[in-house]
XYZ file of C-alpha atoms in Angstrom:
271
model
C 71.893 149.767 150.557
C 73.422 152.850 148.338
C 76.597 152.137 149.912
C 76.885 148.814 149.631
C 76.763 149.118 146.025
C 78.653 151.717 145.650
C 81.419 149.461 147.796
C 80.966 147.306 144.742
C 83.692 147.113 141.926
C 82.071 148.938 139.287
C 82.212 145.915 136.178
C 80.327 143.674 139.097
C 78.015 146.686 139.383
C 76.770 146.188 135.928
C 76.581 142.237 135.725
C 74.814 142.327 138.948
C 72.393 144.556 137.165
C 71.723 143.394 133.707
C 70.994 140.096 135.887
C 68.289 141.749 137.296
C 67.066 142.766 133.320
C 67.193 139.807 132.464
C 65.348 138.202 135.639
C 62.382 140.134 134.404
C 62.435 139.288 131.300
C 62.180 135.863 132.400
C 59.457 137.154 134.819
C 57.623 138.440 131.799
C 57.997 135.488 129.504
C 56.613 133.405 132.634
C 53.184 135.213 132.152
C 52.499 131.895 130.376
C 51.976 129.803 133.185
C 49.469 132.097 134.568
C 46.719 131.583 131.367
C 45.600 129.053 129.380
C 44.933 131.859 126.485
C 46.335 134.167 124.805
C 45.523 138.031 125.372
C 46.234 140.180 122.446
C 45.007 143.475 124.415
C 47.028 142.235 127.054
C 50.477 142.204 124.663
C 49.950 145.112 122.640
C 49.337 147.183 126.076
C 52.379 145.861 127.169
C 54.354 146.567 124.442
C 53.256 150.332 124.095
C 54.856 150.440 127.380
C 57.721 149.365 126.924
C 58.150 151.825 123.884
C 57.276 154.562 126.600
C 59.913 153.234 128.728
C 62.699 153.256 126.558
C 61.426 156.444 124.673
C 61.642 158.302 128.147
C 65.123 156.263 129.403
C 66.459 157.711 125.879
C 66.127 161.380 126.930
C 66.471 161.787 130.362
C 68.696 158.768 130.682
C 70.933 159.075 127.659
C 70.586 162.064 125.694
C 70.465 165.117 128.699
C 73.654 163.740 130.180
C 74.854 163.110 127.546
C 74.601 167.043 126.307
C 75.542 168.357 129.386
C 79.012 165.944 129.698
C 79.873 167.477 125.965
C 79.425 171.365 127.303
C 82.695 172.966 127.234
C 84.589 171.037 125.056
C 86.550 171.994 122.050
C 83.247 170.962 119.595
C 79.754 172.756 120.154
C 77.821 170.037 122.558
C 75.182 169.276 120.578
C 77.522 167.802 117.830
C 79.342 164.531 119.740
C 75.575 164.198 120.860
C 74.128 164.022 117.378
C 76.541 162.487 115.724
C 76.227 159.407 118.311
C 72.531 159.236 117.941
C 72.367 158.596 114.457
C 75.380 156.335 114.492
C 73.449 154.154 116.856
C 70.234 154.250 114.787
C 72.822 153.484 112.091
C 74.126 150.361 113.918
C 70.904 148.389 114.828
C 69.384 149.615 110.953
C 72.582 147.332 109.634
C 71.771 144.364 112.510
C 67.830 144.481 111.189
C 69.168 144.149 107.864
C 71.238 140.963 108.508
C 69.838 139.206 111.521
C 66.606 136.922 110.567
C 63.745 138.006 112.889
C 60.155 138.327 112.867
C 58.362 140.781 114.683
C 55.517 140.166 117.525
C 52.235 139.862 116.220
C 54.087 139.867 112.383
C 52.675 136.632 109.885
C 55.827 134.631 109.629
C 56.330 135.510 105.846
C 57.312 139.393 107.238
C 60.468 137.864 108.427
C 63.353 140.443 107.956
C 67.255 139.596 107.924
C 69.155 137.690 105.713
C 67.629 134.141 104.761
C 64.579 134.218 107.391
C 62.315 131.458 105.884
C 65.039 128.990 106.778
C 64.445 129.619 110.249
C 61.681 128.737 112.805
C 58.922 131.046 113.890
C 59.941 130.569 117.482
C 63.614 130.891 116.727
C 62.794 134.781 114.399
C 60.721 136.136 117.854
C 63.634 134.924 120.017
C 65.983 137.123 117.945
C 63.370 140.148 117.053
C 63.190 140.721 121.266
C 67.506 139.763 120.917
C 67.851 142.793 118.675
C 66.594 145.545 120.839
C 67.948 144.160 123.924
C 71.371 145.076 122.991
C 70.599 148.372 123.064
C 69.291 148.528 126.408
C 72.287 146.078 127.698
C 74.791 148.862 125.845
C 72.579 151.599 127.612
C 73.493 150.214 131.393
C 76.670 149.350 130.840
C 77.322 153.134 129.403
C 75.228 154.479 132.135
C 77.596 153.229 134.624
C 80.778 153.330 132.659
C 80.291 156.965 133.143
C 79.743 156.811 136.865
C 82.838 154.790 137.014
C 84.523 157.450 135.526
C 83.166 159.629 138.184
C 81.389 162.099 135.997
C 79.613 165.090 137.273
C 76.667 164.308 134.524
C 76.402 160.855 136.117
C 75.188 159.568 139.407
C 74.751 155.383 140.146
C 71.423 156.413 141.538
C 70.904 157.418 138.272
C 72.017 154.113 136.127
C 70.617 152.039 139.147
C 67.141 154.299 137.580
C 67.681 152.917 134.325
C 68.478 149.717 134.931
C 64.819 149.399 137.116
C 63.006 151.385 134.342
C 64.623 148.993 131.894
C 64.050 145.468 133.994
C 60.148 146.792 134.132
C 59.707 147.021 130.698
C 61.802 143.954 129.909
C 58.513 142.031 131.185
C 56.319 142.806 128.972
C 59.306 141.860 126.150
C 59.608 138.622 127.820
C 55.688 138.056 127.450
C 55.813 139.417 123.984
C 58.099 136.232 122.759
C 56.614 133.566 125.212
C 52.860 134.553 124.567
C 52.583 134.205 120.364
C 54.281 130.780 120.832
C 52.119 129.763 123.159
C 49.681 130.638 120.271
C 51.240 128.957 118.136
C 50.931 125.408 120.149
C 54.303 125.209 122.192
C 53.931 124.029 125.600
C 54.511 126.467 128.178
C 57.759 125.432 129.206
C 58.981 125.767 125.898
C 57.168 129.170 125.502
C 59.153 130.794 128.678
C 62.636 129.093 128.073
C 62.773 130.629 124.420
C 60.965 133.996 125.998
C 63.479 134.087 128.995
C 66.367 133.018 126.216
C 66.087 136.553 124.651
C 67.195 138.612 127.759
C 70.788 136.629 127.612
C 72.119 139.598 124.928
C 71.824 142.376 127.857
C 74.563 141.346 130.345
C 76.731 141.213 127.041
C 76.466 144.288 125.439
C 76.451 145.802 128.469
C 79.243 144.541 129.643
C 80.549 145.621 126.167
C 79.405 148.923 126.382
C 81.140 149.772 130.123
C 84.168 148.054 128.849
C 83.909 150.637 125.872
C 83.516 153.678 128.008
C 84.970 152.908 131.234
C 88.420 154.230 130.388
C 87.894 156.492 127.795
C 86.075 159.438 129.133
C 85.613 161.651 125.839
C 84.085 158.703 124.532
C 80.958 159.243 126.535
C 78.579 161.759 125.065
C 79.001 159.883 121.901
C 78.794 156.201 123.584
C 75.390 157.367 125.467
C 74.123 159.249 122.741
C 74.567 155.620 121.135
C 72.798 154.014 123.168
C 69.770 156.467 123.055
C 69.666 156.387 118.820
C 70.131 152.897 118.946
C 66.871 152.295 121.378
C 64.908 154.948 119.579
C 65.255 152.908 116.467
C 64.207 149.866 117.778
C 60.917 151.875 118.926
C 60.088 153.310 115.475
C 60.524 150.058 114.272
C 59.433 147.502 115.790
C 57.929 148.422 119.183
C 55.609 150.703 118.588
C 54.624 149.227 115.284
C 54.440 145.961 116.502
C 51.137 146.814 119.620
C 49.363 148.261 116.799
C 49.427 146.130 114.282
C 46.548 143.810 115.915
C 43.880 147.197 116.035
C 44.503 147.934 119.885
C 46.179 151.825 118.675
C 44.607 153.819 121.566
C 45.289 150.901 124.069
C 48.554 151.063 122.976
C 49.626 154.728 122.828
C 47.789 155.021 126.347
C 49.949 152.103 127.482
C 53.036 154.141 126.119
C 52.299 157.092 127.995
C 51.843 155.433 131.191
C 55.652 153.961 130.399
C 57.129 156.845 129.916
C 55.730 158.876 132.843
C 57.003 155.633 134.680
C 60.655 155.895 133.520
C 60.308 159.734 133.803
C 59.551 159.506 137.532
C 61.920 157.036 137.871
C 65.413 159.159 136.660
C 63.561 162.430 137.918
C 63.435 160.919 141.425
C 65.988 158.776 142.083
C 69.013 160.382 139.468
C-alpha cells in the first residue's frame, strides 16, 4: 500500500488526502441522522478532542521537524522555528478579526469578524469550523511538501500520520457545525450539507501550502512552524474554549487528553 502511494505524484498525494479530511468531516457532520436530539456532553467531548489532536499534531507533527530541519544552518534553529510560530498565530489572529463567525455553543450576538449580525447563524458556524480548517489543510500540504523535497526530517508515513490524526478529529468538527443547527430547527439535511460545507477550505490551503514549500526547501522550518502557531491559535481560541463553555470542563479536558495521546501514538508509530 506504502508503495503505491509513494508511486503517486506528490501534489495528487495531498488532494487525495485532504479528500479523506474532508470525508470525515462530512462523516462527523452526518452524526445528525443518527439522533433526533441534540447531545451537548456529546459535542463538548468531542471538541476537547479535537483540541488534543491538533495540540499533539502541532508538536510532534510540526514543531520537532521542524527544529531538527533548521539544525545546522547559518541562524540558531530555534529562531526560523519561532519566528514561524508566531507568524502563524499572527495570520489566523488577523482572519478572526475580519471573517464573521460565531463560535459552537456561542449566543449568536458573540459573533466576531467584521459585520457579523448581517449574517445567518448557520452561515457564522459554517465559517467559525472554515477558519481553523485552513490551518490543518496548510499543515498537510506542508507536511508533504517537505517529503517531496525528500527531507531527512520528513517521512510520508509521517504526513500520511497527520493527515489520519487530522481526518479523526475533523469528525467531531463536522458534528460541531451540523449538531447546534439541528438545534436550532434545520432539517437534517440541511444540518450536514452546511456541516460537511466547512471541510471544503482543507484541500485548498493545503494545496496552497505544498505549492508554497514544495520548491523552496529553506522555506520549511518556517512554513511548518506556521502551520503549528497557526493551529495552536485556533485551540486557545476557539476549541478549547468553545467544549467548556456549556459546564462539561472535566469532560472536556479528559476528552482532550484522550486526543492527544491518539495523535501522539499515531506520529510516534507510524512517522
Amino acid at each position: 500500500m506504502m508503495d503505491l502511494i509513494l508511486e503517486l505524484d506528490p501534489l495528487l498525494q495531498v488532494i487525495i488526502a485532504t479528500l479523506f479530511t474532508w470525508g470525515m468531516t462530512a462523516l462527523g457532520a452526518a452524526l445528525v441522522f443518527t439522533t433526533k436530539t441534540f447531545n451537548q456532553k456529546f459535542l463538548d467531548s468531542m471538541l476537547g478532542f479535537a483540541g488534543g489532536v491538533m495540540i499533539a499534531a502541532s508538536f510532534w507533527s510540526l514543531l520537532a521537524p521542524a527544529l531538527e530541519m533548521a539544525e545546522g544552518g547559518s541562524l540558531p534553529a530555534w529562531l526560523p522555528v519561532a519566528v514561524g510560530f508566531l507568524l502563524g498565530g499572527e495570520f489566523i489572529y488577523l482572519i478572526d478579526k475580519l471573517l464573521p463567525h460565531l463560535h459552537p455553543n456561542a449566543p449568536l450576538n458573540s459573533a466576531e469578524g467584521i459585520r457579523p449580525k448581517k449574517r445567518k447563524r448557520s452561515t457564522l458556524l459554517v465559517l467559525a469550523i472554515t477558519l481553523h480548517n485552513i490551518p490543518e489543510g496548510l499543515a498537510i500540504g506542508v507536511s508533504f511538501g517537505a517529503v517531496a523535497l525528500g527531507s531527512p526530517s520528513a517521512s510520508l508515513a509521517g504526513a500520511l500520520a497527520l493527515a489520519i490524526g487530522i481526518g479523526i478529529q475533523n469528525i467531531p468538527e463536522g458534528a460541531a457545525v451540523s449538531m447546534p443547527l439541528l438545534r436550532d430547527g434545520l432539517s437534517k439535511k440541511r444540518s450536514f450539507l452546511f456541516g460537511q460545507f466547512s471541510g471544503m477550505v482543507e484541500p485548498i490551503s493545503a494545496i496552497i501550502g505544498f505549492l508554497a514549500v514544495a520548491y523552496i526547501e529553506p522555506l520549511l522550518p518556517l512554513a511548518l512552524a506556521f502551520a503549528a502557531g497557526a493551529m495552536i491559535f485556533v485551540v486557545a481560541e476557539e476549541v478549547i474554549p468553545s467544549s467548556q463553555e456549556e459546564g462539561n470542563k472535566d469532560l472536556a479536558v479528559m476528552s482532550l487528553m484522550i486526543g492527544f495521546t491518539l495523535m501522539m501514538i499515531l506520529d510516534v508509530a507510524l512517522g
